[in-house]
CSV table of C-alpha atoms and ligand atoms in Angstrom, one decimal:
chain,number,residue,atom,x,y,z
B,1,MET,CA,112.7,92.8,355.1
B,2,LYS,CA,115.9,92.5,357.2
B,3,PRO,CA,116.0,95.2,360.0
B,4,ASP,CA,118.6,97.9,359.5
B,5,THR,CA,121.5,97.2,361.9
B,6,THR,CA,123.1,100.6,361.3
B,7,ALA,CA,120.1,102.4,362.8
B,8,PRO,CA,119.1,100.6,366.0
B,9,HIS,CA,115.9,101.1,367.8
B,10,VAL,CA,116.5,103.2,371.0
B,11,HIS,CA,114.0,103.1,373.8
B,12,GLY,CA,114.6,105.7,376.5
B,13,LEU,CA,113.1,105.6,380.0
B,14,PHE,CA,113.3,108.9,381.8
B,15,ASP,CA,113.5,108.9,385.6
B,16,PRO,CA,112.0,112.1,386.9
B,17,ALA,CA,113.5,111.6,390.4
B,18,THR,CA,117.1,111.8,389.1
B,19,TRP,CA,116.6,113.3,385.6
B,20,THR,CA,118.4,110.2,384.2
B,21,VAL,CA,117.6,108.4,381.0
B,22,THR,CA,118.1,104.6,380.9
B,23,TYR,CA,118.3,103.2,377.4
B,24,VAL,CA,117.5,99.8,375.8
B,25,VAL,CA,119.1,99.5,372.4
B,26,HIS,CA,118.1,96.7,369.9
B,27,HIS,CA,117.1,96.1,366.4
B,28,GLY,CA,113.7,94.6,366.7
B,29,PRO,CA,111.6,92.2,368.8
B,30,GLY,CA,113.4,89.0,369.5
B,31,THR,CA,116.9,90.4,369.0
B,32,ALA,CA,119.8,91.1,371.4
B,33,CYS,CA,119.9,94.3,373.3
B,34,ALA,CA,122.1,96.5,375.4
B,35,ILE,CA,120.9,98.3,378.5
B,36,ILE,CA,122.7,101.6,379.2
B,37,ASP,CA,122.8,103.4,382.6
B,38,PRO,CA,120.0,101.7,384.5
B,39,VAL,CA,118.7,103.4,387.6
B,40,LEU,CA,118.1,101.9,391.1
B,41,ASP,CA,115.5,103.9,392.9
B,42,TYR,CA,116.8,105.2,396.3
B,43,ASP,CA,115.0,107.2,399.0
B,44,PRO,CA,117.8,109.1,400.8
B,45,LYS,CA,115.5,110.1,403.6
B,46,ALA,CA,114.8,106.5,404.5
B,47,GLY,CA,118.0,104.9,403.2
B,48,ARG,CA,115.8,102.5,401.2
B,49,THR,CA,116.3,101.1,397.7
B,50,SER,CA,113.5,100.0,395.4
B,51,HIS,CA,113.0,98.7,391.8
B,52,THR,CA,110.2,100.6,390.1
B,53,SER,CA,112.5,102.0,387.4
B,54,ALA,CA,114.4,98.7,387.0
B,55,GLU,CA,111.1,96.8,386.6
B,56,LYS,CA,110.1,99.1,383.8
B,57,VAL,CA,113.3,98.1,382.0
B,58,ILE,CA,112.5,94.4,382.7
B,59,ASP,CA,108.9,94.8,381.3
B,60,TYR,CA,110.2,96.4,378.1
B,61,VAL,CA,112.9,93.8,377.6
B,62,GLN,CA,110.5,90.9,378.3
B,63,SER,CA,107.6,92.2,376.3
B,64,ASN,CA,109.9,92.7,373.2
B,65,HIS,CA,111.5,89.2,373.8
B,66,LEU,CA,115.0,90.8,373.9
B,67,LYS,CA,118.1,89.0,375.0
B,68,VAL,CA,120.4,91.2,377.1
B,69,ALA,CA,123.9,91.0,375.7
B,70,TRP,CA,125.4,93.9,377.7
B,71,ILE,CA,124.6,96.2,380.6
B,72,LEU,CA,126.7,99.3,380.0
B,73,GLU,CA,127.7,102.1,382.3
B,74,THR,CA,129.0,105.3,380.8
B,75,HIS,CA,130.7,106.2,384.2
B,76,ALA,CA,130.4,105.9,387.9
B,77,HIS,CA,127.4,108.2,388.3
B,78,ALA,CA,127.2,110.7,391.1
B,79,ASP,CA,123.4,111.3,390.9
B,80,HIS,CA,121.8,107.9,390.9
B,81,LEU,CA,122.5,104.4,392.1
B,82,SER,CA,123.0,101.7,389.4
B,83,ALA,CA,120.5,98.9,389.0
B,84,ALA,CA,123.0,96.9,386.9
B,85,PRO,CA,123.3,93.9,389.4
B,86,TYR,CA,119.6,93.7,389.8
B,87,LEU,CA,119.0,93.6,386.1
B,88,LYS,CA,121.9,91.2,385.5
B,89,ALA,CA,120.4,88.8,388.0
B,90,ARG,CA,117.0,89.0,386.4
B,91,LEU,CA,117.9,89.2,382.7
B,92,GLY,CA,121.6,88.2,382.3
B,93,GLY,CA,124.1,90.1,380.2
B,94,ARG,CA,127.7,91.2,380.8
B,95,LEU,CA,128.3,94.4,382.9
B,96,ALA,CA,130.9,96.8,381.6
B,97,ILE,CA,132.3,100.2,382.1
B,98,GLY,CA,135.4,102.1,380.9
B,99,SER,CA,138.8,100.8,382.0
B,100,HIS,CA,139.7,104.1,383.8
B,101,ILE,CA,137.1,103.2,386.4
B,102,THR,CA,140.2,101.9,388.3
B,103,ASP,CA,141.4,105.6,388.7
B,104,VAL,CA,138.0,106.5,390.2
B,105,GLN,CA,138.1,103.5,392.5
B,106,LYS,CA,141.5,104.6,393.8
B,107,VAL,CA,140.3,108.1,394.6
B,108,PHE,CA,137.2,107.1,396.3
B,109,LYS,CA,138.7,104.2,398.2
B,110,GLY,CA,140.7,106.9,399.9
B,111,ILE,CA,137.9,109.3,400.4
B,112,PHE,CA,135.6,106.6,401.9
B,113,ASN,CA,138.4,104.7,403.7
B,114,LEU,CA,136.9,101.5,402.2
B,115,GLU,CA,137.6,98.0,403.6
B,116,PRO,CA,141.1,96.6,402.7
B,117,GLY,CA,139.5,93.9,400.6
B,118,PHE,CA,138.0,96.5,398.2
B,119,LYS,CA,139.7,95.8,394.9
B,120,LEU,CA,141.1,98.6,392.7
B,121,ASP,CA,141.3,96.6,389.5
B,122,GLY,CA,137.7,97.0,388.3
B,123,SER,CA,137.1,93.3,388.8
B,124,GLN,CA,133.7,94.1,390.2
B,125,PHE,CA,132.6,94.5,386.5
B,126,ASP,CA,132.6,91.7,384.0
B,127,HIS,CA,134.5,93.7,381.4
B,128,LEU,CA,136.5,97.0,381.2
B,129,PHE,CA,136.4,98.7,377.8
B,130,LYS,CA,139.5,100.4,376.3
B,131,ASP,CA,139.2,103.4,374.0
B,132,GLY,CA,138.2,102.3,370.5
B,133,GLU,CA,137.3,98.8,371.6
B,134,THR,CA,134.4,97.2,369.6
B,135,PHE,CA,131.7,94.9,370.8
B,136,ALA,CA,128.6,93.2,369.4
B,137,VAL,CA,125.0,93.5,370.5
B,138,GLY,CA,123.6,90.6,368.4
B,139,GLU,CA,124.0,91.9,364.8
B,140,LEU,CA,124.6,95.5,366.0
B,141,GLU,CA,128.1,96.8,366.1
B,142,GLY,CA,129.3,98.9,369.0
B,143,GLU,CA,132.3,101.0,369.7
B,144,VAL,CA,133.7,102.6,372.8
B,145,LEU,CA,134.8,106.2,372.8
B,146,TYR,CA,136.8,107.4,375.8
B,147,VAL,CA,135.5,110.9,376.7
B,148,PRO,CA,137.0,111.9,380.1
B,149,GLY,CA,136.5,115.3,381.7
B,150,HIS,CA,133.3,115.0,383.8
B,151,THR,CA,135.1,112.1,385.4
B,152,PRO,CA,138.4,110.5,384.5
B,153,ALA,CA,136.7,107.3,383.4
B,154,CYS,CA,133.8,108.5,381.2
B,155,VAL,CA,133.1,106.6,378.0
B,156,ALA,CA,130.4,107.0,375.3
B,157,TYR,CA,129.0,104.1,373.4
B,158,ARG,CA,128.3,104.2,369.7
B,159,ILE,CA,125.9,101.5,368.5
B,160,GLY,CA,125.2,101.9,364.8
B,161,ASP,CA,124.4,105.5,364.2
B,162,ALA,CA,123.4,106.2,367.8
B,163,VAL,CA,125.9,107.5,370.4
B,164,PHE,CA,125.1,107.4,374.1
B,165,VAL,CA,127.2,110.3,375.4
B,166,GLY,CA,126.9,109.8,379.1
B,167,ASP,CA,127.6,113.1,381.0
B,168,THR,CA,129.7,114.9,378.3
B,169,LEU,CA,127.0,116.8,376.5
B,170,PHE,CA,123.5,117.7,377.6
B,171,MET,CA,120.7,119.0,375.2
B,172,PRO,CA,121.8,122.1,373.3
B,173,ASP,CA,119.9,124.5,375.6
B,174,VAL,CA,121.5,122.9,378.7
B,175,GLY,CA,125.1,122.6,377.5
B,176,THR,CA,127.6,120.3,379.2
B,177,ALA,CA,128.3,118.4,382.4
B,178,ARG,CA,130.2,119.8,385.4
B,179,CYS,CA,133.9,119.0,385.8
B,180,ASP,CA,134.5,119.7,389.5
B,181,PHE,CA,134.2,116.2,390.9
B,182,PRO,CA,137.4,114.4,391.9
B,183,GLY,CA,139.4,113.8,388.8
B,184,GLY,CA,137.2,116.0,386.6
B,185,ASP,CA,138.8,118.5,384.3
B,186,ALA,CA,137.2,121.2,382.0
B,187,LYS,CA,140.0,121.2,379.5
B,188,THR,CA,139.7,117.5,379.1
B,189,LEU,CA,135.9,117.7,378.8
B,190,TYR,CA,136.3,120.3,376.0
B,191,ALA,CA,138.5,117.8,374.0
B,192,SER,CA,136.0,115.0,374.6
B,193,THR,CA,133.1,117.2,373.3
B,194,ARG,CA,135.1,118.0,370.2
B,195,LYS,CA,135.7,114.3,369.7
B,196,LEU,CA,132.0,113.5,369.8
B,197,LEU,CA,131.1,116.6,367.6
B,198,SER,CA,133.6,115.4,365.0
B,199,LEU,CA,131.3,112.4,364.3
B,200,PRO,CA,129.1,112.6,361.1
B,201,PRO,CA,126.6,115.5,361.4
B,202,GLN,CA,123.5,113.2,361.2
B,203,THR,CA,124.8,111.0,364.1
B,204,ARG,CA,122.0,110.6,366.7
B,205,LEU,CA,123.2,111.6,370.2
B,206,PHE,CA,121.4,110.3,373.3
B,207,MET,CA,121.9,112.2,376.6
B,208,CYS,CA,122.2,110.5,380.0
B,209,HIS,CA,120.2,113.3,381.6
B,210,ASP,CA,117.9,116.1,380.8
B,211,TYR,CA,117.3,119.2,382.9
B,212,PRO,CA,114.7,121.0,380.8
B,213,PRO,CA,114.8,124.8,381.2
B,214,ASN,CA,111.9,127.2,380.8
B,215,HIS,CA,109.2,124.5,381.2
B,216,ARG,CA,110.1,122.8,377.9
B,217,ALA,CA,109.2,119.1,377.7
B,218,VAL,CA,111.9,116.5,378.6
B,219,ARG,CA,114.0,115.6,375.5
B,220,PHE,CA,117.1,113.4,375.3
B,221,GLU,CA,117.8,112.9,371.7
B,222,THR,CA,119.6,115.3,369.4
B,223,THR,CA,122.3,115.2,366.6
B,224,VAL,CA,125.9,116.2,366.1
B,225,ALA,CA,124.7,118.9,363.7
B,226,GLU,CA,122.2,120.3,366.2
B,227,GLN,CA,124.8,120.4,369.0
B,228,ARG,CA,127.4,122.0,366.7
B,229,ALA,CA,125.0,124.7,365.8
B,230,HIS,CA,123.2,125.4,369.1
B,231,ASN,CA,124.9,123.9,372.1
B,232,ILE,CA,125.1,126.9,374.5
B,233,HIS,CA,128.5,125.8,375.8
B,234,VAL,CA,130.3,124.1,372.9
B,235,HIS,CA,128.7,125.2,369.6
B,236,ASP,CA,131.2,125.6,366.8
B,237,GLY,CA,133.4,128.6,367.4
B,238,VAL,CA,133.7,128.3,371.2
B,239,SER,CA,137.4,128.2,372.1
B,240,GLU,CA,138.9,125.9,374.7
B,241,ALA,CA,139.9,128.9,376.8
B,242,ALA,CA,136.4,130.3,376.7
B,243,PHE,CA,134.9,127.0,377.6
B,244,VAL,CA,137.2,126.3,380.5
B,245,ALA,CA,136.6,129.8,381.9
B,246,MET,CA,132.8,129.4,381.7
B,247,ARG,CA,132.8,125.9,383.0
B,248,THR,CA,135.1,126.6,386.0
B,249,GLN,CA,133.1,129.7,387.0
B,250,ARG,CA,129.8,127.9,386.7
B,251,ASP,CA,131.0,124.8,388.6
B,252,ALA,CA,132.0,127.0,391.5
B,253,THR,CA,128.3,127.9,392.0
B,254,LEU,CA,126.9,124.3,391.9
B,255,GLU,CA,126.0,122.3,395.0
B,256,MET,CA,127.0,118.7,395.3
B,257,PRO,CA,124.2,116.3,393.9
B,258,VAL,CA,121.9,115.1,396.6
B,259,LEU,CA,122.8,111.4,396.0
B,260,ILE,CA,126.6,111.8,395.3
B,261,LEU,CA,127.7,110.1,398.6
B,262,PRO,CA,125.4,107.0,398.3
B,263,SER,CA,125.8,106.8,394.5
B,264,VAL,CA,129.6,106.8,394.3
B,265,GLN,CA,130.0,104.3,397.2
B,266,ILE,CA,127.7,101.8,395.4
B,267,ASN,CA,128.6,102.6,391.7
B,268,ILE,CA,132.3,102.0,392.1
B,269,ARG,CA,131.4,98.5,393.3
B,270,ALA,CA,129.5,98.0,390.0
B,271,GLY,CA,126.2,98.7,391.8
B,272,GLN,CA,126.7,96.3,394.7
B,273,LEU,CA,126.1,97.4,398.3
B,274,PRO,CA,129.1,97.5,400.6
B,275,PRO,CA,129.6,94.3,402.8
B,276,ALA,CA,127.0,94.0,405.6
B,277,GLU,CA,128.3,94.5,409.1
B,278,ASP,CA,128.1,91.8,411.8
B,279,ASN,CA,124.4,92.6,412.5
B,280,GLY,CA,123.6,91.8,408.9
B,281,THR,CA,122.9,95.5,408.0
B,282,THR,CA,124.6,97.4,405.2
B,283,TYR,CA,125.7,101.0,406.0
B,284,LEU,CA,126.9,103.8,403.8
B,285,LYS,CA,129.5,106.4,405.0
B,286,ILE,CA,129.3,110.1,405.0
B,287,PRO,CA,132.8,111.7,405.0
B,288,ILE,CA,132.6,114.9,407.0
B,289,ASN,CA,134.2,118.1,405.5
B,290,VAL,CA,135.8,116.2,402.7
B,291,LEU,CA,133.9,116.9,399.5
I,1,FE2,FE1,127.6,111.9,386.0
């Protein structure tokens, strides 16, 4: 029997250090796959990267004989470093993100006073996706949904009946992502959540993170119907004004993520480290009293 290309197989790998889920999406052993939001392990105390999480992705891809078509980022993450270049070197595939990454690059080039040669055109990635653009993962059909608000460049990826929402929605009992990073906007996020929740009710939604409350087990898959009925921030009936008031008040209480400074500096370069200095060592910057 021919595998159903409208309902791809989704393999999620949860990273307990950053609460992030990396996905491998395919339609059976030996087919093409997309890797979404891969994590590079980083110890902020030692300033050291490692590849335990990335190797788990490689093991999965190789043991299922998958051919990597795409490595997809939903946005420039502020809570983990991207393993995209490491995976691309090992497995191949084209690295892509939403086209508005250029706006994020502009903001953070200023904040980090990056080297003059740092390009603001997104050319560090292999491809920049526009809203509504389609792409193929073997026989699977993908579509890009522009969903800004958490950052100005966020995209979600629909592959068959599965949508990878990035940091727009979290599980229903957690709600939505913060909107107080540079370029974030609660009103814009509200519109993006409505865009996702207007998809067919049975659409499978896959979260980029889970922060399980009350000792529940980690979960990262839900549906449009479940979110519309139960999402604590954006269930049906919550107005834009009520959402914006809640989100703004809540964001004012949140600390910056532990890894925001290293993550952003690396992720706006498509996961590459900044150029090494003349002693051969790479350094990250900490802007003082800026964020
Ligand atoms: Fe994020």
